[in-house]
Amino acid sequence: MYLTKTKISILKLCCAQLTQKYTIRAIAREIKQSFPITYHCIQHLVQQKILLKDEHKLISLNYQHNFSCLAYIESLRAEDFLSKHKEIKLFGEEVMK
């Protein structure tokens, strides 16, 4: 499975709020990407069953499948967090010694 930057941004957003449901437009605004690009990426993720689309066309994360993909996204989120909070990263490195 190949993940583009846009798909990674979409999945990071969905992983941050597991129970939240989004419209495609809301996702596009949140990740600051154009609607058509976001739409095509979401359609591809729905086909791969990483995201779910309900009867109201709301998008949510399918956290019961694709554990390896979700683990990868969570590791990227952790890297982002630790790069913003260097003191926590240093503390973690000291504890691990």
JSON list of C-alpha atoms in Angstrom, two decimals:
[
{"chain": "A", "resi": 1, "resn": "MET", "atom": "CA", "xyz": [0.00, 0.00, 0.00]},
{"chain": "A", "resi": 2, "resn": "TYR", "atom": "CA", "xyz": [1.35, 3.39, -1.02]},
{"chain": "A", "resi": 3, "resn": "LEU", "atom": "CA", "xyz": [0.49, 6.42, 1.11]},
{"chain": "A", "resi": 4, "resn": "THR", "atom": "CA", "xyz": [0.88, 9.92, -0.29]},
{"chain": "A", "resi": 5, "resn": "LYS", "atom": "CA", "xyz": [1.40, 12.99, 1.88]},
{"chain": "A", "resi": 6, "resn": "THR", "atom": "CA", "xyz": [-2.27, 13.85, 1.54]},
{"chain": "A", "resi": 7, "resn": "LYS", "atom": "CA", "xyz": [-3.38, 10.36, 2.58]},
{"chain": "A", "resi": 8, "resn": "ILE", "atom": "CA", "xyz": [-1.03, 10.50, 5.55]},
{"chain": "A", "resi": 9, "resn": "SER", "atom": "CA", "xyz": [-2.48, 13.88, 6.57]},
{"chain": "A", "resi": 10, "resn": "ILE", "atom": "CA", "xyz": [-6.02, 12.49, 6.31]},
{"chain": "A", "resi": 11, "resn": "LEU", "atom": "CA", "xyz": [-5.14, 9.45, 8.40]},
{"chain": "A", "resi": 12, "resn": "LYS", "atom": "CA", "xyz": [-3.33, 11.55, 11.01]},
{"chain": "A", "resi": 13, "resn": "LEU", "atom": "CA", "xyz": [-6.45, 13.66, 11.39]},
{"chain": "A", "resi": 14, "resn": "CYS", "atom": "CA", "xyz": [-8.69, 10.60, 11.71]},
{"chain": "A", "resi": 15, "resn": "CYS", "atom": "CA", "xyz": [-6.31, 8.89, 14.16]},
{"chain": "A", "resi": 16, "resn": "ALA", "atom": "CA", "xyz": [-6.24, 11.97, 16.37]},
{"chain": "A", "resi": 17, "resn": "GLN", "atom": "CA", "xyz": [-10.02, 11.71, 16.88]},
{"chain": "A", "resi": 18, "resn": "LEU", "atom": "CA", "xyz": [-10.97, 8.03, 16.60]},
{"chain": "A", "resi": 19, "resn": "THR", "atom": "CA", "xyz": [-14.70, 8.44, 17.19]},
{"chain": "A", "resi": 20, "resn": "GLN", "atom": "CA", "xyz": [-15.13, 11.63, 15.14]},
{"chain": "A", "resi": 21, "resn": "LYS", "atom": "CA", "xyz": [-16.91, 11.54, 11.77]},
{"chain": "A", "resi": 22, "resn": "TYR", "atom": "CA", "xyz": [-15.99, 14.11, 9.12]},
{"chain": "A", "resi": 23, "resn": "THR", "atom": "CA", "xyz": [-17.33, 15.35, 5.84]},
{"chain": "A", "resi": 24, "resn": "ILE", "atom": "CA", "xyz": [-14.88, 15.39, 2.96]},
{"chain": "A", "resi": 25, "resn": "ARG", "atom": "CA", "xyz": [-14.99, 19.20, 2.89]},
{"chain": "A", "resi": 26, "resn": "ALA", "atom": "CA", "xyz": [-14.21, 19.38, 6.63]},
{"chain": "A", "resi": 27, "resn": "ILE", "atom": "CA", "xyz": [-11.21, 17.10, 6.14]},
{"chain": "A", "resi": 28, "resn": "ALA", "atom": "CA", "xyz": [-9.99, 19.19, 3.20]},
{"chain": "A", "resi": 29, "resn": "ARG", "atom": "CA", "xyz": [-10.23, 22.37, 5.28]},
{"chain": "A", "resi": 30, "resn": "GLU", "atom": "CA", "xyz": [-8.54, 20.80, 8.30]},
{"chain": "A", "resi": 31, "resn": "ILE", "atom": "CA", "xyz": [-5.54, 19.50, 6.34]},
{"chain": "A", "resi": 32, "resn": "LYS", "atom": "CA", "xyz": [-5.47, 22.65, 4.14]},
{"chain": "A", "resi": 33, "resn": "GLN", "atom": "CA", "xyz": [-5.72, 20.75, 0.87]},
{"chain": "A", "resi": 34, "resn": "SER", "atom": "CA", "xyz": [-7.98, 21.26, -2.13]},
{"chain": "A", "resi": 35, "resn": "PHE", "atom": "CA", "xyz": [-11.31, 19.44, -2.19]},
{"chain": "A", "resi": 36, "resn": "PRO", "atom": "CA", "xyz": [-10.71, 17.40, -5.41]},
{"chain": "A", "resi": 37, "resn": "ILE", "atom": "CA", "xyz": [-7.37, 16.04, -4.21]},
{"chain": "A", "resi": 38, "resn": "THR", "atom": "CA", "xyz": [-8.82, 15.20, -0.80]},
{"chain": "A", "resi": 39, "resn": "TYR", "atom": "CA", "xyz": [-11.86, 13.57, -2.41]},
{"chain": "A", "resi": 40, "resn": "HIS", "atom": "CA", "xyz": [-9.76, 11.25, -4.58]},
{"chain": "A", "resi": 41, "resn": "CYS", "atom": "CA", "xyz": [-7.48, 10.28, -1.70]},
{"chain": "A", "resi": 42, "resn": "ILE", "atom": "CA", "xyz": [-10.46, 9.51, 0.54]},
{"chain": "A", "resi": 43, "resn": "GLN", "atom": "CA", "xyz": [-12.09, 7.41, -2.18]},
{"chain": "A", "resi": 44, "resn": "HIS", "atom": "CA", "xyz": [-8.90, 5.38, -2.49]},
{"chain": "A", "resi": 45, "resn": "LEU", "atom": "CA", "xyz": [-8.69, 4.91, 1.31]},
{"chain": "A", "resi": 46, "resn": "VAL", "atom": "CA", "xyz": [-12.36, 3.83, 1.41]},
{"chain": "A", "resi": 47, "resn": "GLN", "atom": "CA", "xyz": [-11.70, 1.27, -1.34]},
{"chain": "A", "resi": 48, "resn": "GLN", "atom": "CA", "xyz": [-8.79, -0.09, 0.72]},
{"chain": "A", "resi": 49, "resn": "LYS", "atom": "CA", "xyz": [-11.17, -0.23, 3.73]},
{"chain": "A", "resi": 50, "resn": "ILE", "atom": "CA", "xyz": [-8.92, 2.02, 5.82]},
{"chain": "A", "resi": 51, "resn": "LEU", "atom": "CA", "xyz": [-11.71, 4.59, 6.06]},
{"chain": "A", "resi": 52, "resn": "LEU", "atom": "CA", "xyz": [-15.43, 3.98, 6.28]},
{"chain": "A", "resi": 53, "resn": "LYS", "atom": "CA", "xyz": [-18.20, 6.01, 4.66]},
{"chain": "A", "resi": 54, "resn": "ASP", "atom": "CA", "xyz": [-21.63, 5.81, 6.31]},
{"chain": "A", "resi": 55, "resn": "GLU", "atom": "CA", "xyz": [-25.09, 6.33, 4.79]},
{"chain": "A", "resi": 56, "resn": "HIS", "atom": "CA", "xyz": [-24.79, 10.10, 5.37]},
{"chain": "A", "resi": 57, "resn": "LYS", "atom": "CA", "xyz": [-21.44, 10.15, 3.52]},
{"chain": "A", "resi": 58, "resn": "LEU", "atom": "CA", "xyz": [-19.54, 10.91, 6.72]},
{"chain": "A", "resi": 59, "resn": "ILE", "atom": "CA", "xyz": [-15.99, 9.58, 6.88]},
{"chain": "A", "resi": 60, "resn": "SER", "atom": "CA", "xyz": [-14.56, 7.75, 9.88]},
{"chain": "A", "resi": 61, "resn": "LEU", "atom": "CA", "xyz": [-11.52, 5.62, 10.59]},
{"chain": "A", "resi": 62, "resn": "ASN", "atom": "CA", "xyz": [-11.86, 1.84, 10.32]},
{"chain": "A", "resi": 63, "resn": "TYR", "atom": "CA", "xyz": [-9.72, 1.08, 13.36]},
{"chain": "A", "resi": 64, "resn": "GLN", "atom": "CA", "xyz": [-10.68, -2.61, 13.41]},
{"chain": "A", "resi": 65, "resn": "HIS", "atom": "CA", "xyz": [-8.58, -3.41, 10.33]},
{"chain": "A", "resi": 66, "resn": "ASN", "atom": "CA", "xyz": [-5.24, -2.38, 8.82]},
{"chain": "A", "resi": 67, "resn": "PHE", "atom": "CA", "xyz": [-3.30, -2.38, 12.08]},
{"chain": "A", "resi": 68, "resn": "SER", "atom": "CA", "xyz": [0.07, -2.01, 10.36]},
{"chain": "A", "resi": 69, "resn": "CYS", "atom": "CA", "xyz": [-1.07, 1.14, 8.55]},
{"chain": "A", "resi": 70, "resn": "LEU", "atom": "CA", "xyz": [-2.51, 2.61, 11.74]},
{"chain": "A", "resi": 71, "resn": "ALA", "atom": "CA", "xyz": [0.68, 1.78, 13.66]},
{"chain": "A", "resi": 72, "resn": "TYR", "atom": "CA", "xyz": [2.71, 3.58, 11.00]},
{"chain": "A", "resi": 73, "resn": "ILE", "atom": "CA", "xyz": [0.47, 6.67, 11.21]},
{"chain": "A", "resi": 74, "resn": "GLU", "atom": "CA", "xyz": [0.68, 6.67, 15.01]},
{"chain": "A", "resi": 75, "resn": "SER", "atom": "CA", "xyz": [4.48, 6.47, 14.81]},
{"chain": "A", "resi": 76, "resn": "LEU", "atom": "CA", "xyz": [4.48, 9.51, 12.52]},
{"chain": "A", "resi": 77, "resn": "ARG", "atom": "CA", "xyz": [2.23, 11.37, 14.96]},
{"chain": "A", "resi": 78, "resn": "ALA", "atom": "CA", "xyz": [4.58, 10.47, 17.82]},
{"chain": "A", "resi": 79, "resn": "GLU", "atom": "CA", "xyz": [7.58, 11.75, 15.83]},
{"chain": "A", "resi": 80, "resn": "ASP", "atom": "CA", "xyz": [5.75, 15.02, 15.15]},
{"chain": "A", "resi": 81, "resn": "PHE", "atom": "CA", "xyz": [4.87, 15.40, 18.83]},
{"chain": "A", "resi": 82, "resn": "LEU", "atom": "CA", "xyz": [8.41, 14.67, 20.00]},
{"chain": "A", "resi": 83, "resn": "SER", "atom": "CA", "xyz": [9.92, 17.06, 17.47]},
{"chain": "A", "resi": 84, "resn": "LYS", "atom": "CA", "xyz": [7.71, 19.84, 18.88]},
{"chain": "A", "resi": 85, "resn": "HIS", "atom": "CA", "xyz": [8.41, 18.91, 22.51]},
{"chain": "A", "resi": 86, "resn": "LYS", "atom": "CA", "xyz": [12.16, 18.32, 22.74]},
{"chain": "A", "resi": 87, "resn": "GLU", "atom": "CA", "xyz": [12.18, 18.17, 26.56]},
{"chain": "A", "resi": 88, "resn": "ILE", "atom": "CA", "xyz": [9.86, 15.15, 26.52]},
{"chain": "A", "resi": 89, "resn": "LYS", "atom": "CA", "xyz": [12.03, 13.48, 23.91]},
{"chain": "A", "resi": 90, "resn": "LEU", "atom": "CA", "xyz": [15.15, 14.05, 26.04]},
{"chain": "A", "resi": 91, "resn": "PHE", "atom": "CA", "xyz": [13.36, 12.71, 29.13]},
{"chain": "A", "resi": 92, "resn": "GLY", "atom": "CA", "xyz": [12.31, 9.58, 27.22]},
{"chain": "A", "resi": 93, "resn": "GLU", "atom": "CA", "xyz": [15.85, 9.01, 26.01]},
{"chain": "A", "resi": 94, "resn": "GLU", "atom": "CA", "xyz": [17.18, 9.34, 29.58]},
{"chain": "A", "resi": 95, "resn": "VAL", "atom": "CA", "xyz": [14.63, 6.90, 30.93]},
{"chain": "A", "resi": 96, "resn": "MET", "atom": "CA", "xyz": [15.44, 4.35, 28.23]},
{"chain": "A", "resi": 97, "resn": "LYS", "atom": "CA", "xyz": [19.17, 4.29, 29.14]}
]
